[in-house]
XYZ file of C-alpha atoms in Angstrom:
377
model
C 0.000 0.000 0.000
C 1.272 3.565 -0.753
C 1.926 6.450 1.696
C -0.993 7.909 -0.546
C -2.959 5.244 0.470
C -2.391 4.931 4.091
C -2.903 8.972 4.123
C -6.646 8.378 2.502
C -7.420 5.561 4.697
C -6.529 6.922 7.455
C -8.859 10.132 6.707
C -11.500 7.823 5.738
C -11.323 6.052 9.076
C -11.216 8.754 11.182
C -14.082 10.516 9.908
C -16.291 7.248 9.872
C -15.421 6.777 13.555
C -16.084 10.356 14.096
C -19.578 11.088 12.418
C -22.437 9.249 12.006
C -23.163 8.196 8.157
C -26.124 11.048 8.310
C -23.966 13.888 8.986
C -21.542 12.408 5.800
C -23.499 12.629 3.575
C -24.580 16.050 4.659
C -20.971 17.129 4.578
C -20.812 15.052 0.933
C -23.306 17.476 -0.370
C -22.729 20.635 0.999
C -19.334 20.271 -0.779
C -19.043 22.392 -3.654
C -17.420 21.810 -6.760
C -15.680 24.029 -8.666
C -13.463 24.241 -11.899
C -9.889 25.817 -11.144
C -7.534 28.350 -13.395
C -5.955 24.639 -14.207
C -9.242 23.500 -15.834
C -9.555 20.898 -12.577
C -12.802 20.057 -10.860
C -11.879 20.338 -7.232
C -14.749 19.523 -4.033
C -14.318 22.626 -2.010
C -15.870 22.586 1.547
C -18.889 24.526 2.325
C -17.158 26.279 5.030
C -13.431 26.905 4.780
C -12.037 27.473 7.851
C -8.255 27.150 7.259
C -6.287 28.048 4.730
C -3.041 27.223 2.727
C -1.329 29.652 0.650
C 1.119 27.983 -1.741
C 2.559 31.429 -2.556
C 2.701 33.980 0.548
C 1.983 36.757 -1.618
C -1.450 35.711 -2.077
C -2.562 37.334 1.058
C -2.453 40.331 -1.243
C -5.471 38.737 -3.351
C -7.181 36.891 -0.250
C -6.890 40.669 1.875
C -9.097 41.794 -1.425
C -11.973 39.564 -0.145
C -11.465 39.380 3.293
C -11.496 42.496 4.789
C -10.264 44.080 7.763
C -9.325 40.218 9.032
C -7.195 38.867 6.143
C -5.075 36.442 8.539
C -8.148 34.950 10.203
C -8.277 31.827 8.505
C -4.399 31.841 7.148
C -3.633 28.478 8.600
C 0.253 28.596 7.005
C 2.290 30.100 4.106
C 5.039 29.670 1.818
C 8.035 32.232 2.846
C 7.791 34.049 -0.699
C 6.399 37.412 0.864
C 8.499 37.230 4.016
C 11.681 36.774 1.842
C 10.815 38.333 -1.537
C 8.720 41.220 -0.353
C 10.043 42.624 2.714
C 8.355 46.160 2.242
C 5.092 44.152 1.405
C 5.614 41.580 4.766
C 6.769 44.802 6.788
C 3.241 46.551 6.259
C 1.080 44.055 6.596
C 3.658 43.174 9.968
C 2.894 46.242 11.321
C -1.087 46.133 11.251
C -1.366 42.510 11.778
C 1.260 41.497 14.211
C -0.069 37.811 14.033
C 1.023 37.559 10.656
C 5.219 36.679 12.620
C 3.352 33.447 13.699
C 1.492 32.381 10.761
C 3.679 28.735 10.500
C 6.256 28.560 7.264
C 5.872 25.438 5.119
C 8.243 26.287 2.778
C 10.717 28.783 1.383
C 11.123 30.900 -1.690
C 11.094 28.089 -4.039
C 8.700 25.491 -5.216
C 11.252 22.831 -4.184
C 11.190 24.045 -0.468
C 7.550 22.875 -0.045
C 6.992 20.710 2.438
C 3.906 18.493 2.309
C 5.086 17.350 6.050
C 4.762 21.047 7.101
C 1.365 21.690 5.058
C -0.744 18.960 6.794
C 0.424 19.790 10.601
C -1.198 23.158 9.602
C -4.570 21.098 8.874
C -5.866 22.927 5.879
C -9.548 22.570 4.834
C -8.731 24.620 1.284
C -5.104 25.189 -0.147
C -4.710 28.200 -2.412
C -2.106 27.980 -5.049
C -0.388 29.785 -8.092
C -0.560 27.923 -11.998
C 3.078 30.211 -12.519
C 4.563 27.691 -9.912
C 6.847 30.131 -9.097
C 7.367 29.911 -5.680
C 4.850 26.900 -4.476
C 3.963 23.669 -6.369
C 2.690 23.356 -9.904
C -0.339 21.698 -10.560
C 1.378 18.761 -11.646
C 3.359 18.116 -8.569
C 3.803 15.354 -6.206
C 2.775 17.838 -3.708
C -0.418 18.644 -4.979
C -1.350 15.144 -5.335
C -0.603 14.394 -1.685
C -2.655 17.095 -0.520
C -5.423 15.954 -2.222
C -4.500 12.438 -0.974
C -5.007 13.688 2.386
C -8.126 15.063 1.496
C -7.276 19.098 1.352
C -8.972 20.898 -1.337
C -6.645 22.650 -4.007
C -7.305 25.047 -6.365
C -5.408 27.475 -8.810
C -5.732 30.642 -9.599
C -3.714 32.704 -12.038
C -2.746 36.562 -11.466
C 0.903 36.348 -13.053
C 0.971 34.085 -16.519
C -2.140 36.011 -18.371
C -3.468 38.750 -15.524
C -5.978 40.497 -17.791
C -8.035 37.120 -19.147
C -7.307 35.222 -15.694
C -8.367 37.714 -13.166
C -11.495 38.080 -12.803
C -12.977 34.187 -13.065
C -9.604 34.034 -10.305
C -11.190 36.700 -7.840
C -14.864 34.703 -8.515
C -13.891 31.152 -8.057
C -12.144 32.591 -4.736
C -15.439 34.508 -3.674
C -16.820 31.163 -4.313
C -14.438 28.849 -2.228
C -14.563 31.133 0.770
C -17.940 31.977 0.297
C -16.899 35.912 -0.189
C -19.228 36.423 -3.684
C -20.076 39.683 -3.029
C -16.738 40.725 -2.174
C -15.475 39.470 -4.865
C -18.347 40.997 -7.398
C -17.279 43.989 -6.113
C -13.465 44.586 -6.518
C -14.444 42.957 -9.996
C -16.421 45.613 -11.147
C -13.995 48.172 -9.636
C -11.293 46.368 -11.294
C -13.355 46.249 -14.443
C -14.173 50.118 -14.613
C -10.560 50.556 -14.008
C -9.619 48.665 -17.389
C -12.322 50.786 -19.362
C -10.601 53.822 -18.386
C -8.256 53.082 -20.703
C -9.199 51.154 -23.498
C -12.465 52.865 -23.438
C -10.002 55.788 -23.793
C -7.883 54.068 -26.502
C -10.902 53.075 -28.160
C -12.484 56.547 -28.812
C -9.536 58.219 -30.073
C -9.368 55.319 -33.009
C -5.624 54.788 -34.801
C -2.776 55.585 -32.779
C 1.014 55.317 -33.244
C 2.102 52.706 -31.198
C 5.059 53.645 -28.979
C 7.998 50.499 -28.196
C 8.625 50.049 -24.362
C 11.044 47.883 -22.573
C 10.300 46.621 -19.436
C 13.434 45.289 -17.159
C 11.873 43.587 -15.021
C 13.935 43.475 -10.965
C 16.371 46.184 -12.888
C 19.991 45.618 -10.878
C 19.419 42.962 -8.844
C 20.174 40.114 -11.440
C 21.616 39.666 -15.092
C 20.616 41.775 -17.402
C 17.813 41.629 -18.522
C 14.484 40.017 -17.274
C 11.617 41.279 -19.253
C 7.615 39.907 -20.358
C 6.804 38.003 -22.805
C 3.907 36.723 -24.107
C 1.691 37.753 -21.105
C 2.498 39.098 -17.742
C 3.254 42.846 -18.200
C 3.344 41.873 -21.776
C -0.500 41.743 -21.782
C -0.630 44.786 -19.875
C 1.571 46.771 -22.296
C -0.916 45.724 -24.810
C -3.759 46.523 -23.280
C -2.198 50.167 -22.791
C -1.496 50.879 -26.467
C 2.190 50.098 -26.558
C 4.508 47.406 -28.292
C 6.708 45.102 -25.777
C 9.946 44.850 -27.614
C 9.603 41.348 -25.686
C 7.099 40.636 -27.993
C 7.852 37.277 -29.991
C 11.122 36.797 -28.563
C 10.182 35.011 -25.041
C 8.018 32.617 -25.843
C 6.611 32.498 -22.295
C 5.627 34.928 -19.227
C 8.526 35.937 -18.402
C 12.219 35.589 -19.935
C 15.196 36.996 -20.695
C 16.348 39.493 -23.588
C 20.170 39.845 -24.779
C 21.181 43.214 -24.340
C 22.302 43.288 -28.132
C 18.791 43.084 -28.985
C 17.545 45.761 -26.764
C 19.955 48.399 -28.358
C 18.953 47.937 -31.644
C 15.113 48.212 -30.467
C 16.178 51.074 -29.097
C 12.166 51.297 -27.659
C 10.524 54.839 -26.738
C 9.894 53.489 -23.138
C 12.636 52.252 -20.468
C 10.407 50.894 -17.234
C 12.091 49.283 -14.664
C 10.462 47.223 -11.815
C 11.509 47.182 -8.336
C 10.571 45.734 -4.633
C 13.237 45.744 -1.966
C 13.714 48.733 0.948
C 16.408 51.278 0.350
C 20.258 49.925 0.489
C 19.034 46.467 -0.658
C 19.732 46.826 -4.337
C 17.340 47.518 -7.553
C 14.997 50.133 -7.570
C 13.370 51.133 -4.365
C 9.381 50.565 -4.712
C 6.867 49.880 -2.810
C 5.471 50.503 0.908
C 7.777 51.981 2.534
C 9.680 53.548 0.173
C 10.069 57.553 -0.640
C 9.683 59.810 -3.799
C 13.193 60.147 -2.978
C 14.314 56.766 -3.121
C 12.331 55.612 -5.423
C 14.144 58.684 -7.786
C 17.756 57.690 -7.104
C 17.586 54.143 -7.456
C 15.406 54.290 -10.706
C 18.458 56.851 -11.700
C 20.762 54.280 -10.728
C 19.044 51.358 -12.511
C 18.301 53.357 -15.334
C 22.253 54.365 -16.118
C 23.750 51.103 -15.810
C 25.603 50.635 -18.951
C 25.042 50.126 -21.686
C 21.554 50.146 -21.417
C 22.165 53.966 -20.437
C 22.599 54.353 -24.678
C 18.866 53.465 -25.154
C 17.060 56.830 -26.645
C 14.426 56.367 -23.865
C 17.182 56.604 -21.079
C 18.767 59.041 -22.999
C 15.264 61.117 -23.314
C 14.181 60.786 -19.640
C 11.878 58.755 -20.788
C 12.169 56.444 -17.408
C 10.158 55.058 -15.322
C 9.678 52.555 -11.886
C 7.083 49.930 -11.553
C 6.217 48.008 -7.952
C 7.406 44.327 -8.961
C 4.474 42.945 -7.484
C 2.760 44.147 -9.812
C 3.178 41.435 -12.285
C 1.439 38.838 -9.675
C -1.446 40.509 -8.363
C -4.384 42.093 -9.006
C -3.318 45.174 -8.064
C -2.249 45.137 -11.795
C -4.754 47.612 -12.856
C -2.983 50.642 -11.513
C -0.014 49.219 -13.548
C -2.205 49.344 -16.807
C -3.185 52.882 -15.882
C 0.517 53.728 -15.138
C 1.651 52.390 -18.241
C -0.947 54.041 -20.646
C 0.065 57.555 -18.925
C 3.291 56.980 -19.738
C 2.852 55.085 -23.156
C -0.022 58.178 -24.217
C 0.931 61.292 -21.703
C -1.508 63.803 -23.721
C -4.040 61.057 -24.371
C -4.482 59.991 -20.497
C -2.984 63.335 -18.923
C -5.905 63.400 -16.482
C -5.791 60.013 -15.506
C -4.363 59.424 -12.175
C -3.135 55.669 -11.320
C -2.192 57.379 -7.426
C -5.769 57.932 -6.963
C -6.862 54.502 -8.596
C -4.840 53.137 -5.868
C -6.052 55.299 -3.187
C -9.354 53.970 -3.624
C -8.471 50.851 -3.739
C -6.605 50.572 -0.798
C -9.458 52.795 1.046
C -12.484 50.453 -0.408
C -10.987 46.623 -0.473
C -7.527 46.662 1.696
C -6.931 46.330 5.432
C -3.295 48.069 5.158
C -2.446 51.753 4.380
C -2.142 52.969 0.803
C 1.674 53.902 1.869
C 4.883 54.064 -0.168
C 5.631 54.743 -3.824
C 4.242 52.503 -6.615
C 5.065 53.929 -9.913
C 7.116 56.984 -10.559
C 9.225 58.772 -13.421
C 11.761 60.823 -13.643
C 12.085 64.131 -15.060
C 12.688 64.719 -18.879
């Protein structure tokens, strides 16, 4: 007999011993089932009452439905947002203390996952990415021995293709955690957020295209990380501009030559950014300053040779929050990027105030920091 097995017998047993066969099949049909982002049919329990998060950083999308108590049912995490998003961890740190003992079951890295460390936790529901990033892919032996053990997965999808993805993301979570109306409702905020500018786009018919190149963690690794087909690709899209990524990485996310960005030479330079001042890269996100966020885009931006580019060159620059790419705070990204893609076109659009209101109307955290900036022509 496999440990897979042994795991489901041992379930099975303990809930026959523990309920009578009325209350079973009660529980049988309460459970709801539900297709993931993965295109799996997964039983999710009527009432989730503790949850996994295969990447940490999804307590950006669960905060979006749960409120003013986002940890409440966060029965562990992956370390993704405690070691890969320090300004992100250190905000949500300082209004939810708890958060310090919310129990680790893995590292940065898909490969640190520990099944071992995900069922001490007891998990009704486990929430995880379909990049498989940071936490297992649907594929994985871990995934399978979850649902050996009888935990609930699903996927959701905010990184690989953000603008398609979502939205049925946001409502198959509203769904598993029985938050429908929250979710109905940051999806048509997030919707009227998009149709500010395509609707935009739209009216004022055939427009010039302008080239942008987006260098993606500028500084803090080889040069140079950029979107591909989706990701901030989509996004770029969406905004009226051309990713000189565009049919060279195949996937999400890749890497362009450095050759090749010279001769595009694009009209755009954006670079994206994360960690606290004095920890490399550009300097976005919660508790960063106009300041910071200035010098280290600078900095980033005239690292040779990419300081040759026209765009650089121009002034043309400008910093992107990193987290943007995997989470659907994306929309003030695709209002960021059409500003700066179409200034005269989307001159009174303002992506600080689209995030204002987000913050104010779905998130339990301040609207701190610095989330997209430019520097001065």
């Amino acid at each position: 007999m496999t440990h897979r097995d042994l795991l489901r017998r041992a379930r099975r047993g303990l809930l026959l011993g523990l309920l009578p066969l009325g209350l079973l099949c009660s529980a049988a049909a309460s459970a709801a089932t539900l297709t993931d982002l993965a295109g799996r049919q997964v039983q999710v329990p009527d009432k989730v009452e503790r949850i996994l998060l295969g990447e940490g950083r999804m307590i950006y999308s669960l905060s979006l439905l749960e409120g003013k108590h986002p940890f409440a049912r966060v029965a562990g995490w992956q370390g993704d947002f405690r070691g890969l998003d320090v300004q992100g961890y250190g905000a949500f740190h300082r209004a939810f203390p708890e958060a310090e003992k919310i129990p680790l079951v893995g590292g940065t890295s898909a490969d640190t996952f520990s099944v071992e460390k995900a069922l001490a936790v007891h998990p009704d529901l486990a929430i995880m990415a379909l990049s498989g990033g940071h936490g297992p892919s649907p594929d994985s032996e871990a995934v399978k021995q979850l649902e050996a053990a009888g935990v609930a997965v699903v996927f959701v999808d905010f990184s690989n293709h953000p603008l398609s993805n979502t939205v049925p993301s946001m409502r198959l979570l509203g769904q598993a955690l029985g938050r429908e109306q929250q979710a109905q409702a940051f999806i048509d905020f997030y919707q009227r957020s998009l149709a500010r500018v395509t609707d935009t786009l739209a009216q004022a018919g055939q427009l010039e295209q302008p080239t942008i190149f987006i260098d993606m963690l500028a500084g803090l690794q080889e040069c140079c990380g950029s979107p591909g087909t989706g990701n901030f690709g989509e996004m770029i899209k969406l905004a009226g501009g051309r990713n000189i990524a565009d049919g060279r990485i195949p996937g999400p996310i890749g890497t362009l030559n450095v050759e090749y960005i010279l001769s595009s030479d694009p009209d755009v330079y954006v670079a994206t950014g994360v960690f606290a001042a004095g920890q490399g890269g550009v300097t976005l996100g919660y508790s960063a300053t106009l300041q910071q966020a200035h010098d280290s885009l600078r900095q980033a931006a005239q690292r040779p040779p990419l300081n040759e580019l026209r765009a650089v060159r121009q002034g043309n620059v400008h910093g992107l929050w990193h987290i943007f790419y995997d989470s659907p705070e994306h929309l003030v990204a695709v209002q960021a990027l059409a500003k700066w893609l179409h200034p005269q076109l989307f001159k009174d659009l303002d992506p600080d105030q689209t995030r204002r209101e987000l913050y104010q109307r779905f998130m339990p955290i301040p609207a701190s920091g610095v989330f997209a900036t430019s520097l001065a022509p």
